[in-house]
PDB file of C-alpha atoms in Angstrom:
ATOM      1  CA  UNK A   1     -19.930 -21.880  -4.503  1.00  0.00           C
ATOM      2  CA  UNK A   2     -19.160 -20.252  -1.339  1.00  0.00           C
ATOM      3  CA  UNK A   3     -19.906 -16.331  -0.589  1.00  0.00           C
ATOM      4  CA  UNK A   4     -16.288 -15.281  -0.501  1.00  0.00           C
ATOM      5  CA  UNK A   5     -15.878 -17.267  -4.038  1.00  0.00           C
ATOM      6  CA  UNK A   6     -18.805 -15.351  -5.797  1.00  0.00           C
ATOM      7  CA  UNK A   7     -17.544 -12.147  -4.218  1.00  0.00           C
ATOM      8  CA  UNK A   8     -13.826 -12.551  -5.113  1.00  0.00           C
ATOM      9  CA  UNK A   9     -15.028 -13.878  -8.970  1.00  0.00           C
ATOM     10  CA  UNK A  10     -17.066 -10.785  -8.910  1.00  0.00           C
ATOM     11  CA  UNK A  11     -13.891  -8.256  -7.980  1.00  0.00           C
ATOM     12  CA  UNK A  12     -11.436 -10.302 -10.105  1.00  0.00           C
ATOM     13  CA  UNK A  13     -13.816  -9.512 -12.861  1.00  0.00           C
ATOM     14  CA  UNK A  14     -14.413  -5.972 -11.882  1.00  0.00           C
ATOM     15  CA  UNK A  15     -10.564  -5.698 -12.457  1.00  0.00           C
ATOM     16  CA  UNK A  16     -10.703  -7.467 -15.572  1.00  0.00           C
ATOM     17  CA  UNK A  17     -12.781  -4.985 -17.240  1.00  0.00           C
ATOM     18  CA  UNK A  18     -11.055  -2.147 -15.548  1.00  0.00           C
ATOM     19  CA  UNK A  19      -7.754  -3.013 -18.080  1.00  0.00           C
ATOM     20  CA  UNK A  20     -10.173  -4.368 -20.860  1.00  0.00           C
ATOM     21  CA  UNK A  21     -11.306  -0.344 -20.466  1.00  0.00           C
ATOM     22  CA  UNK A  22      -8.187   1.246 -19.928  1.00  0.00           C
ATOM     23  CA  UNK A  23      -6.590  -1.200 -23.230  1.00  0.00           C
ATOM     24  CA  UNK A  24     -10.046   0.207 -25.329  1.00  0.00           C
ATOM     25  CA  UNK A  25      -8.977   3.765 -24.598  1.00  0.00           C
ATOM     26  CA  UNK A  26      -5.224   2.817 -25.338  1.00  0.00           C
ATOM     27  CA  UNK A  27      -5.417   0.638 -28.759  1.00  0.00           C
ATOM     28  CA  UNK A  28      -9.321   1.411 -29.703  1.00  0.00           C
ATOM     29  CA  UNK A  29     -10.197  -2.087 -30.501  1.00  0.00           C
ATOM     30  CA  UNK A  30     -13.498  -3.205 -31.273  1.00  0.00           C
ATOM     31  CA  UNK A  31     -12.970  -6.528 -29.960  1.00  0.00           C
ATOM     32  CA  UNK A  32     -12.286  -4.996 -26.139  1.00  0.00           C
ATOM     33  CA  UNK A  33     -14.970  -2.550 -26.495  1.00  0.00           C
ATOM     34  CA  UNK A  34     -17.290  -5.373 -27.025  1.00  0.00           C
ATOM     35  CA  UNK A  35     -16.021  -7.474 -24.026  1.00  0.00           C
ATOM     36  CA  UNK A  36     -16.356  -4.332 -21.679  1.00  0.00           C
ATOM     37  CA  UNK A  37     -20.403  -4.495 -22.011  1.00  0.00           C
ATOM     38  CA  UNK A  38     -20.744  -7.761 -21.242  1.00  0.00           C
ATOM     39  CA  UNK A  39     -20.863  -7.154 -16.910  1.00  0.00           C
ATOM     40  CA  UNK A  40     -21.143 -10.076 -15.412  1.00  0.00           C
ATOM     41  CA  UNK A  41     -21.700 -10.444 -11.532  1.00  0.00           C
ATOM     42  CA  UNK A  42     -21.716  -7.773  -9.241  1.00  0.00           C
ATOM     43  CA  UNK A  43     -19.662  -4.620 -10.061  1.00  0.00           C
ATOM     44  CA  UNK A  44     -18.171  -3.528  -6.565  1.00  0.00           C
ATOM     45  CA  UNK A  45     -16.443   0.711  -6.031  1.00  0.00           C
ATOM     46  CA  UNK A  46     -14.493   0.449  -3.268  1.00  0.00           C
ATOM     47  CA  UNK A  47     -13.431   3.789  -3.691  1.00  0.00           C
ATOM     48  CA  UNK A  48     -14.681   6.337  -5.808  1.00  0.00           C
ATOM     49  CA  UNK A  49     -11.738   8.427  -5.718  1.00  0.00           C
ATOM     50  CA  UNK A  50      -8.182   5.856  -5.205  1.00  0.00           C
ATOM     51  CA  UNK A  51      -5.225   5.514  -6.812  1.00  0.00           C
ATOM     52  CA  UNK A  52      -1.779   3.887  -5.760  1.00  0.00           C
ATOM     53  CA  UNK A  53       1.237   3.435  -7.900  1.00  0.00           C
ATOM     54  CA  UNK A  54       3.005  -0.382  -7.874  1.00  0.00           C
ATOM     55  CA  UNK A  55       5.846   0.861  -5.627  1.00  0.00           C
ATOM     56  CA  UNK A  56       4.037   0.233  -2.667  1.00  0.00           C
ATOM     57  CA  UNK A  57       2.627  -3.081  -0.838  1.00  0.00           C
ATOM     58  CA  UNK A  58       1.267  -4.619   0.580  1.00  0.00           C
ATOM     59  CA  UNK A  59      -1.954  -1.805  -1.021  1.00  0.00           C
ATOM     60  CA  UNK A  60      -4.779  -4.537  -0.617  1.00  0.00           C
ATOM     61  CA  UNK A  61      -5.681  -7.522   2.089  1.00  0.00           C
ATOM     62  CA  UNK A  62      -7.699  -9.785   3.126  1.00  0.00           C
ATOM     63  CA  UNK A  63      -8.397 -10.445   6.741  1.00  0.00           C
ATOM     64  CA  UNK A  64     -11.278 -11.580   8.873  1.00  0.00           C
ATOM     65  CA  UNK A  65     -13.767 -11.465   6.336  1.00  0.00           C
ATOM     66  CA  UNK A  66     -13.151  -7.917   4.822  1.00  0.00           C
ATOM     67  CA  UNK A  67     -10.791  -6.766   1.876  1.00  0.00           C
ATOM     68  CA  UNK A  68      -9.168  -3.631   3.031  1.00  0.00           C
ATOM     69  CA  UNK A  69      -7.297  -1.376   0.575  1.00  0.00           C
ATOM     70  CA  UNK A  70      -5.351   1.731   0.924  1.00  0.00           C
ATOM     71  CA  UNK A  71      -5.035   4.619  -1.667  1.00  0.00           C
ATOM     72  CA  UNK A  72      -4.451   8.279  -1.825  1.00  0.00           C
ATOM     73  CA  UNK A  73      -7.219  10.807  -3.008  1.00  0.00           C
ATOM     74  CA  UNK A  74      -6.903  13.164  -5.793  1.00  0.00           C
ATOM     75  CA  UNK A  75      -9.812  15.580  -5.021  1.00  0.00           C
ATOM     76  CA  UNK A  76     -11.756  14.620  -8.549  1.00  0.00           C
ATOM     77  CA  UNK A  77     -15.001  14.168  -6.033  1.00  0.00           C
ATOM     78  CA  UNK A  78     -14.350  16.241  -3.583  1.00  0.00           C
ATOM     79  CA  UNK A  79     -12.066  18.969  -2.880  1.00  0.00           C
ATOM     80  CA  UNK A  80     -11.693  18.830   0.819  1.00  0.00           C
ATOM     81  CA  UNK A  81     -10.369  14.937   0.063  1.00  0.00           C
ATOM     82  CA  UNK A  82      -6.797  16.210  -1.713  1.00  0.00           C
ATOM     83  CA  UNK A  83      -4.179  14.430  -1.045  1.00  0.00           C
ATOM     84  CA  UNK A  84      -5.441  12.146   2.145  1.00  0.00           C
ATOM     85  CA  UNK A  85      -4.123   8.796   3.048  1.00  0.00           C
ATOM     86  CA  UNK A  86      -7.593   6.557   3.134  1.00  0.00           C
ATOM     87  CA  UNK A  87      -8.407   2.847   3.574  1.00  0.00           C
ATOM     88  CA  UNK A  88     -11.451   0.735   2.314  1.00  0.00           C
ATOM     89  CA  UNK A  89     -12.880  -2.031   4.456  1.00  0.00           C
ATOM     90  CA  UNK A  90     -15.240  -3.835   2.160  1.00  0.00           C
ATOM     91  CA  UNK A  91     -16.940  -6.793   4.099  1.00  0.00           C
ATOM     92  CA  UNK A  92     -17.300  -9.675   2.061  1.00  0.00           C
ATOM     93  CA  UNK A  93     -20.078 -10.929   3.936  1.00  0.00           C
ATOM     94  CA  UNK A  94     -22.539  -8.236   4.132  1.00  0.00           C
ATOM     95  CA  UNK A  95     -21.418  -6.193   1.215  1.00  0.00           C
ATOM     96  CA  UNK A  96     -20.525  -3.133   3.557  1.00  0.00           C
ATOM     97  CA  UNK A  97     -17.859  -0.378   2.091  1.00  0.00           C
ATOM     98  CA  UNK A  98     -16.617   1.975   5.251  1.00  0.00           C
ATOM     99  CA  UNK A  99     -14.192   4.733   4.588  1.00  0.00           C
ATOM    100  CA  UNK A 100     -11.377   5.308   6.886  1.00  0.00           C
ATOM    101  CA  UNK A 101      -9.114   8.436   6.605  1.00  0.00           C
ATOM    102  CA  UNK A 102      -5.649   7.801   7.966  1.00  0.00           C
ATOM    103  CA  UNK A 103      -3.908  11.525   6.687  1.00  0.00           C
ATOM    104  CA  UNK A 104      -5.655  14.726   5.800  1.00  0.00           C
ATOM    105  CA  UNK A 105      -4.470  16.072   2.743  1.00  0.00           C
ATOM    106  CA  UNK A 106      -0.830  14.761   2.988  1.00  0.00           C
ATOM    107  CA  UNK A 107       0.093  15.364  -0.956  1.00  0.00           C
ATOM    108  CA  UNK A 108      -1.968  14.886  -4.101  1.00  0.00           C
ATOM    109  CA  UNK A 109       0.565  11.874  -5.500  1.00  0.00           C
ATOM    110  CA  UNK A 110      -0.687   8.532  -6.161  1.00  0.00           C
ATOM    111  CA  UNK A 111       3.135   7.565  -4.974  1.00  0.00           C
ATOM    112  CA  UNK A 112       2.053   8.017  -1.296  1.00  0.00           C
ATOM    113  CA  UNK A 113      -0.402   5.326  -0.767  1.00  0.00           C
ATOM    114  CA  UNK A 114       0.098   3.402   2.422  1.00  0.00           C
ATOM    115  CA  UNK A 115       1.147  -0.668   2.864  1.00  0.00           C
ATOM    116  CA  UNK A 116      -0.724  -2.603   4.785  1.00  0.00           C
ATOM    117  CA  UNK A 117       0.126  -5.772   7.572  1.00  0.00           C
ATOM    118  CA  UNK A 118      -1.360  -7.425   9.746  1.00  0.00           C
ATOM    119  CA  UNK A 119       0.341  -7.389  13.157  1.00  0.00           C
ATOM    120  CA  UNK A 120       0.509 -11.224  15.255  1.00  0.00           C
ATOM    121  CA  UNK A 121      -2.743  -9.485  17.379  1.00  0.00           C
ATOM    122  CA  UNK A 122      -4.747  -9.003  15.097  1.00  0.00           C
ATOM    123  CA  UNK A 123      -4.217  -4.904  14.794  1.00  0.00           C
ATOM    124  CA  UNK A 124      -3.690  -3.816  11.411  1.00  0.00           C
ATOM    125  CA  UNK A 125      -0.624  -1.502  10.666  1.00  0.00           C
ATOM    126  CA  UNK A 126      -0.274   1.492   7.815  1.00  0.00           C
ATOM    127  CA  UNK A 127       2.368   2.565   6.817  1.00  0.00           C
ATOM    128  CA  UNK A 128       3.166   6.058   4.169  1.00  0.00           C
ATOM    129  CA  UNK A 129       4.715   8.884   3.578  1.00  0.00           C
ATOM    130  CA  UNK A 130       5.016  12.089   0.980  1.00  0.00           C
ATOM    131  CA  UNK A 131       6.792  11.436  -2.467  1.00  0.00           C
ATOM    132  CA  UNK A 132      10.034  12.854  -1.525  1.00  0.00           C
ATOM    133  CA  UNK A 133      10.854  16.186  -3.221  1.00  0.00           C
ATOM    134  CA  UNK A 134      10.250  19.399  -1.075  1.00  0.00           C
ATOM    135  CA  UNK A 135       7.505  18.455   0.825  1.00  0.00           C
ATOM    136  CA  UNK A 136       8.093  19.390   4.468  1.00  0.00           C
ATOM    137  CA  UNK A 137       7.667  16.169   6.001  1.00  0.00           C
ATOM    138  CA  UNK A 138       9.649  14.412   2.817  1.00  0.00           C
ATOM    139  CA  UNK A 139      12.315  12.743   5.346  1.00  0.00           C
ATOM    140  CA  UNK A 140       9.302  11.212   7.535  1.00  0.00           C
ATOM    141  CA  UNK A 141       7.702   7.698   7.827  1.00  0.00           C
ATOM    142  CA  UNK A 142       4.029   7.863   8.909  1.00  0.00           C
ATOM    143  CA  UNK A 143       2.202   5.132  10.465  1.00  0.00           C
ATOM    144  CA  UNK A 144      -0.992   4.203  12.163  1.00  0.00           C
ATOM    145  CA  UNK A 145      -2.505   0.759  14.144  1.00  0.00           C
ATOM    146  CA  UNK A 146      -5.623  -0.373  14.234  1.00  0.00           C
ATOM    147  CA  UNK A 147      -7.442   0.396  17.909  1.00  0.00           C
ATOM    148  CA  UNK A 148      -8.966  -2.656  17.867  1.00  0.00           C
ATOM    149  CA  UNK A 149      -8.034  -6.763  16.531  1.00  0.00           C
ATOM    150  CA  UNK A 150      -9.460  -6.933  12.857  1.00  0.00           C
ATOM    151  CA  UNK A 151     -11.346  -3.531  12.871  1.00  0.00           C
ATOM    152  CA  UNK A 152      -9.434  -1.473   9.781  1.00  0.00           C
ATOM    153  CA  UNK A 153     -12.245   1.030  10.813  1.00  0.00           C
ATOM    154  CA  UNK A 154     -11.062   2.459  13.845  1.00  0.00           C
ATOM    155  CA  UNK A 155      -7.213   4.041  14.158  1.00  0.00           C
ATOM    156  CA  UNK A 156      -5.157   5.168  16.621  1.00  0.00           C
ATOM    157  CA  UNK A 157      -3.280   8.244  16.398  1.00  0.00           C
ATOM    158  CA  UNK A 158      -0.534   9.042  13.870  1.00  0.00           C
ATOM    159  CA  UNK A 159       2.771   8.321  14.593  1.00  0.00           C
ATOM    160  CA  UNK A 160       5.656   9.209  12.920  1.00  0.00           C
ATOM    161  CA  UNK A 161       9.874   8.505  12.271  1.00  0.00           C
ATOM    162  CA  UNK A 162      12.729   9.716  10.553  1.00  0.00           C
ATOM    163  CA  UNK A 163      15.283   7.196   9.140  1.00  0.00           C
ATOM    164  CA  UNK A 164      17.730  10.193   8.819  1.00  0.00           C
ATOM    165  CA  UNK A 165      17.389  13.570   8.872  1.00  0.00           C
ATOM    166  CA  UNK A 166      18.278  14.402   5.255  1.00  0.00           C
ATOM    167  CA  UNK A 167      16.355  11.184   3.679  1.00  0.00           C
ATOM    168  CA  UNK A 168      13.419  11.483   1.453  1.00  0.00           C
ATOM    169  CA  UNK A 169      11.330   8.774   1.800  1.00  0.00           C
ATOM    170  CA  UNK A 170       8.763   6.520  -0.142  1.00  0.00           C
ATOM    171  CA  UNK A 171       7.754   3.968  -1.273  1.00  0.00           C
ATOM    172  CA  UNK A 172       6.939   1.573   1.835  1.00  0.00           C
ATOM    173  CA  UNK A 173       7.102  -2.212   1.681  1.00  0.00           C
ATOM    174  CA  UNK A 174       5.975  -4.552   4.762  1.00  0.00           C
ATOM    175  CA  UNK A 175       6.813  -7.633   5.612  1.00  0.00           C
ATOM    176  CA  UNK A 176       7.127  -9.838   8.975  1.00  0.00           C
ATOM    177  CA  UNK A 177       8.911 -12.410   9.971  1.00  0.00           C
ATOM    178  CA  UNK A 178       8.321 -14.565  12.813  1.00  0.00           C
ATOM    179  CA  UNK A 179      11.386 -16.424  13.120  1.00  0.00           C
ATOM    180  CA  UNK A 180      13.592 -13.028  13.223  1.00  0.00           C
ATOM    181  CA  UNK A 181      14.447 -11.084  16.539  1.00  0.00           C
ATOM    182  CA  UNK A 182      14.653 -14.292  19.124  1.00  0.00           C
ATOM    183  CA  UNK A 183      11.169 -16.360  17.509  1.00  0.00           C
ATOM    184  CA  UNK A 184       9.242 -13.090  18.883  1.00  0.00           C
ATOM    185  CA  UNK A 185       8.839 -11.714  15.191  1.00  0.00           C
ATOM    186  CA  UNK A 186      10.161  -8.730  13.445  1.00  0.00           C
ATOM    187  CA  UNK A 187       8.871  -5.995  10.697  1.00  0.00           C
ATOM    188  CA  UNK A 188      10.823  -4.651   7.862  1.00  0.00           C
ATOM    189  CA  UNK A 189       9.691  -1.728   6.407  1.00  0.00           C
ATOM    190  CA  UNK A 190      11.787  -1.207   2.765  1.00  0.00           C
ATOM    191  CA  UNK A 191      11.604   1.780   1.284  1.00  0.00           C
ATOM    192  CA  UNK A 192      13.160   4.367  -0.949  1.00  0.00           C
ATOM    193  CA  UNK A 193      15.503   7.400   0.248  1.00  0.00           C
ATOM    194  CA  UNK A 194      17.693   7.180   2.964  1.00  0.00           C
ATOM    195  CA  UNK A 195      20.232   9.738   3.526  1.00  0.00           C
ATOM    196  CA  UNK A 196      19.111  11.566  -0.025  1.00  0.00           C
ATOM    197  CA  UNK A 197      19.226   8.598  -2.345  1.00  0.00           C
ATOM    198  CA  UNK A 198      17.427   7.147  -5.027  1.00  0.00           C
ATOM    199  CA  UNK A 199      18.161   3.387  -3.119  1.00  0.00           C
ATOM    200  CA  UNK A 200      15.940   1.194  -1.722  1.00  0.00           C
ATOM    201  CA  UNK A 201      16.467   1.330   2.144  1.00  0.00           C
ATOM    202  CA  UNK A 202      15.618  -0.540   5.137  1.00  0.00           C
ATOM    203  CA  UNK A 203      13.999  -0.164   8.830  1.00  0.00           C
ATOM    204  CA  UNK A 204      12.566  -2.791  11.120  1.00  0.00           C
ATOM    205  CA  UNK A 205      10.627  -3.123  13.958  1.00  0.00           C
ATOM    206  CA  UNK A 206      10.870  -5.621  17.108  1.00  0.00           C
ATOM    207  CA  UNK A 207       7.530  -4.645  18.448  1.00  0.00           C
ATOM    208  CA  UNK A 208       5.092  -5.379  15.795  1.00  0.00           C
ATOM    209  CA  UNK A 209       5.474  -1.486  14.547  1.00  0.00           C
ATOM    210  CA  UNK A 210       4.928   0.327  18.155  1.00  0.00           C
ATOM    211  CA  UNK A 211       8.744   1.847  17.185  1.00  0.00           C
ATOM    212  CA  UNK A 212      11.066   1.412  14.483  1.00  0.00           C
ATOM    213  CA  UNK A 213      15.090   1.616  14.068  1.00  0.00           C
ATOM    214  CA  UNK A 214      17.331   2.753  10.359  1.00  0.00           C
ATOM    215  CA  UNK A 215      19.574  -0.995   9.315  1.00  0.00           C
ATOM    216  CA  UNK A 216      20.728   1.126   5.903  1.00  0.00           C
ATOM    217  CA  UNK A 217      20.393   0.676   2.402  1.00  0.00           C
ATOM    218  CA  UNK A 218      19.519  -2.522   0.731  1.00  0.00           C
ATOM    219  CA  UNK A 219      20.841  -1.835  -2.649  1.00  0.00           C
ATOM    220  CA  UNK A 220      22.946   1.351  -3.735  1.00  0.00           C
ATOM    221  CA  UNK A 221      23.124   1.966  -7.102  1.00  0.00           C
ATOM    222  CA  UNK A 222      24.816   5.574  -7.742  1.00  0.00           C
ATOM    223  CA  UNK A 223      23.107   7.719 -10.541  1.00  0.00           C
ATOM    224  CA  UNK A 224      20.318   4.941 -10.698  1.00  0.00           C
ATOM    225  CA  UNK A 225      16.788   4.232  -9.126  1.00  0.00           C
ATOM    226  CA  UNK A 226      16.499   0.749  -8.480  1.00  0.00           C
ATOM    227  CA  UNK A 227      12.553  -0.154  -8.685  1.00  0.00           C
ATOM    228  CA  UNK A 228      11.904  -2.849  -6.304  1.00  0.00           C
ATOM    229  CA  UNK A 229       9.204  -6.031  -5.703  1.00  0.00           C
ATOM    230  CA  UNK A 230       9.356  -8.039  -2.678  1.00  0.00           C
ATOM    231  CA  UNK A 231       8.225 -11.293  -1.791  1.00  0.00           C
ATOM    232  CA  UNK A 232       8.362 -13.216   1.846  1.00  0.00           C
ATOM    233  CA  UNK A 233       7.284 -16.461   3.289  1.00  0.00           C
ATOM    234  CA  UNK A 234       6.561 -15.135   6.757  1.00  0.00           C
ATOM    235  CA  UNK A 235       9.181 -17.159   8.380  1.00  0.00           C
ATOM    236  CA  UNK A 236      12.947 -16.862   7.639  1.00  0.00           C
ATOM    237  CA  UNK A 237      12.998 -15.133   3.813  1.00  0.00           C
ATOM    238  CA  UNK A 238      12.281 -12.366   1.763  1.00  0.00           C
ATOM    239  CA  UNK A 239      12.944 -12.840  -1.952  1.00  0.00           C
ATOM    240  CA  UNK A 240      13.394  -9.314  -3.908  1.00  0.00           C
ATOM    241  CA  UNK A 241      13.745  -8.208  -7.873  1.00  0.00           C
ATOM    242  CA  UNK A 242      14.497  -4.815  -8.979  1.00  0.00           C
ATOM    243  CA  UNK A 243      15.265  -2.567 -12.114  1.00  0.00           C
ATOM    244  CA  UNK A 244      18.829  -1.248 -12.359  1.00  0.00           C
ATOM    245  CA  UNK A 245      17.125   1.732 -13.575  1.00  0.00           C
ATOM    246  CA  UNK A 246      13.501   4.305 -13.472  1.00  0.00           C
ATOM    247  CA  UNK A 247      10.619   1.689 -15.219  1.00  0.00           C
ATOM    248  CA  UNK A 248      10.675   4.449 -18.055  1.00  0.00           C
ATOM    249  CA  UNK A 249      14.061   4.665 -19.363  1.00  0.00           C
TER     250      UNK A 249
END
C-alpha cells in the first residue's frame, strides 16, 4: 500500500469516528460508543479550531501532494482567531500541517468558509464572504490566489467584488470549465444573494479569477431559499440539485 493510501485510510477513518462520536452524543448507543475506542491508524487535526457548513465547495482538495482545507475559526482556542478565513495544507508525504490565514476576523459564522480551485497554473484560488445580514461588507465577494504554483502557503493580497450593490452574498461554489470562453477556460462562482435575494446567483471569470463579472440568478424562487449542490466535469457541464425550500422546514 502506497503512502497516500495509508494516509487517506487513516483520514477517512478519522472522519468515520468523528460521526460515530457525534451519533454517540446524539442517540447514546452503546454499540457506537464501543466502536469510537477502537482508533485505528493515525489520527490526523488539521485544524484545531474549523468549521464550515455544506453550502460551500469546493471546502477540501487535493493537489500536489497536500490536502488543503478551508474553514472559519470560532475563537474556542484562541480569541484573537474569531471569525478568520484560514486554510490547512497538510502534506501527505511528510506529515506537515501549516496554517494559512486568508481574513482576520471576518465574522464568527461557520457559513463563511471559503471554496477552493485550482487555477490551469497551478495557483490556488479562495473564494468567501460574510453570511449576509448586516455585516458591512455583506454585499462583497472576497478572494485570494496563491503567490506561487501549488504552494496553498503563501497568498497574495485580498481582493474583493460586488455582484450588486444591494446583494448579500454567500455561500460560494467553484467550478471551471475549460471548454467555455473560446477553449481558454472560464470560472463560475455560484452563490447566494444577488440583488437582496434568498436565490442562488451566478458570476464568472475569463481570467482564471484575476476579475470577475454578475451573469444573474440561477434559480429564483420568491419567498423560498433554494439550497444548492453542484457537480461539473471540467469540460462543457455542470449538473446542480437544490431544495425548493431552507434544509429545516
Amino acid at each position: 500500500m502506497s503512502m497516500w493510501s495509508s494516509k487517506l485510510i487513516s483520514i477517512f477513518l478519522l472522519s468515520m469516528m468523528l460521526m460515530s462520536s457525534s451519533l454517540s452524543g446524539c442517540f447514546g448507543s452503546d454499540e457506537v460508543s464501543q466502536s469510537q475506542e477502537q482508533i485505528i491508524g493515525e489520527l490526523i487535526i488539521f485544524n484545531d479550531d474549523g468549521a464550515w457548513s455544506w453550502f460551500e465547495d469546493e471546502r477540501a482538495i487535493i493537489s500536489d501532494g497536500k490536502i488543503i482545507v478551508g474553514s472559519i475559526a470560532s475563537g474556542g482556542m484562541d480569541s484573537n482567531r474569531t471569525g478568520d478565513v484560514e486554510v490547512v495544507t497538510y502534506n501527505l508525504f511528510t506529515g506537515v500541517v501549516e496554517l494559512s490565514e486568508l481574513h482576520n476576523n471576518l465574522e464568527y459564522d461557520d457559513h463563511n468558509s471559503p471554496a477552493l480551485l485550482v487555477r490551469q497554473d497551478g495557483r490556488y484560488i479562495a473564494v468567501y464572504s460574510s453570511h449576509m445580514g448586516t455585516h458591512p461588507l455583506s454585499n462583497t465577494i472576497h478572494w485570494r490566489i496563491s503567490v506561487n504554483p501549488y504552494d496553498s502557503t503563501s497568498w497574495g493580497p485580498e481582493l474583493t467584488f460586488v455582484p450588486s450593490n444591494n446583494s448579500r452574498v454567500s455561500y460560494s461554489n467553484l467550478h471551471y470549465l475549460q471548454d467555455e470562453n473560446a477553449n481558454q477556460g472560464r470560472i463560475y462562482n455560484f452563490f447566494r444573494g444577488l440583488n437582496n435575494s434568498y436565490n442562488p446567483s451566478i458570476m464568472i471569470s475569463d481570467d482564471m479569477g484575476d476579475s470577475w463579472e454578475t451573469i444573474g440568478l440561477l434559480i429564483q424562487h420568491s419567498g423560498h431559499r433554494p439550497y444548492v449542490k453542484y457537480a461539473s466535469n471540467g469540460s462543457e457541464s455542470i449538473h446542480f440539485i437544490f431544495t425548493e425550500g431552507h434544509p429545516r422546514d
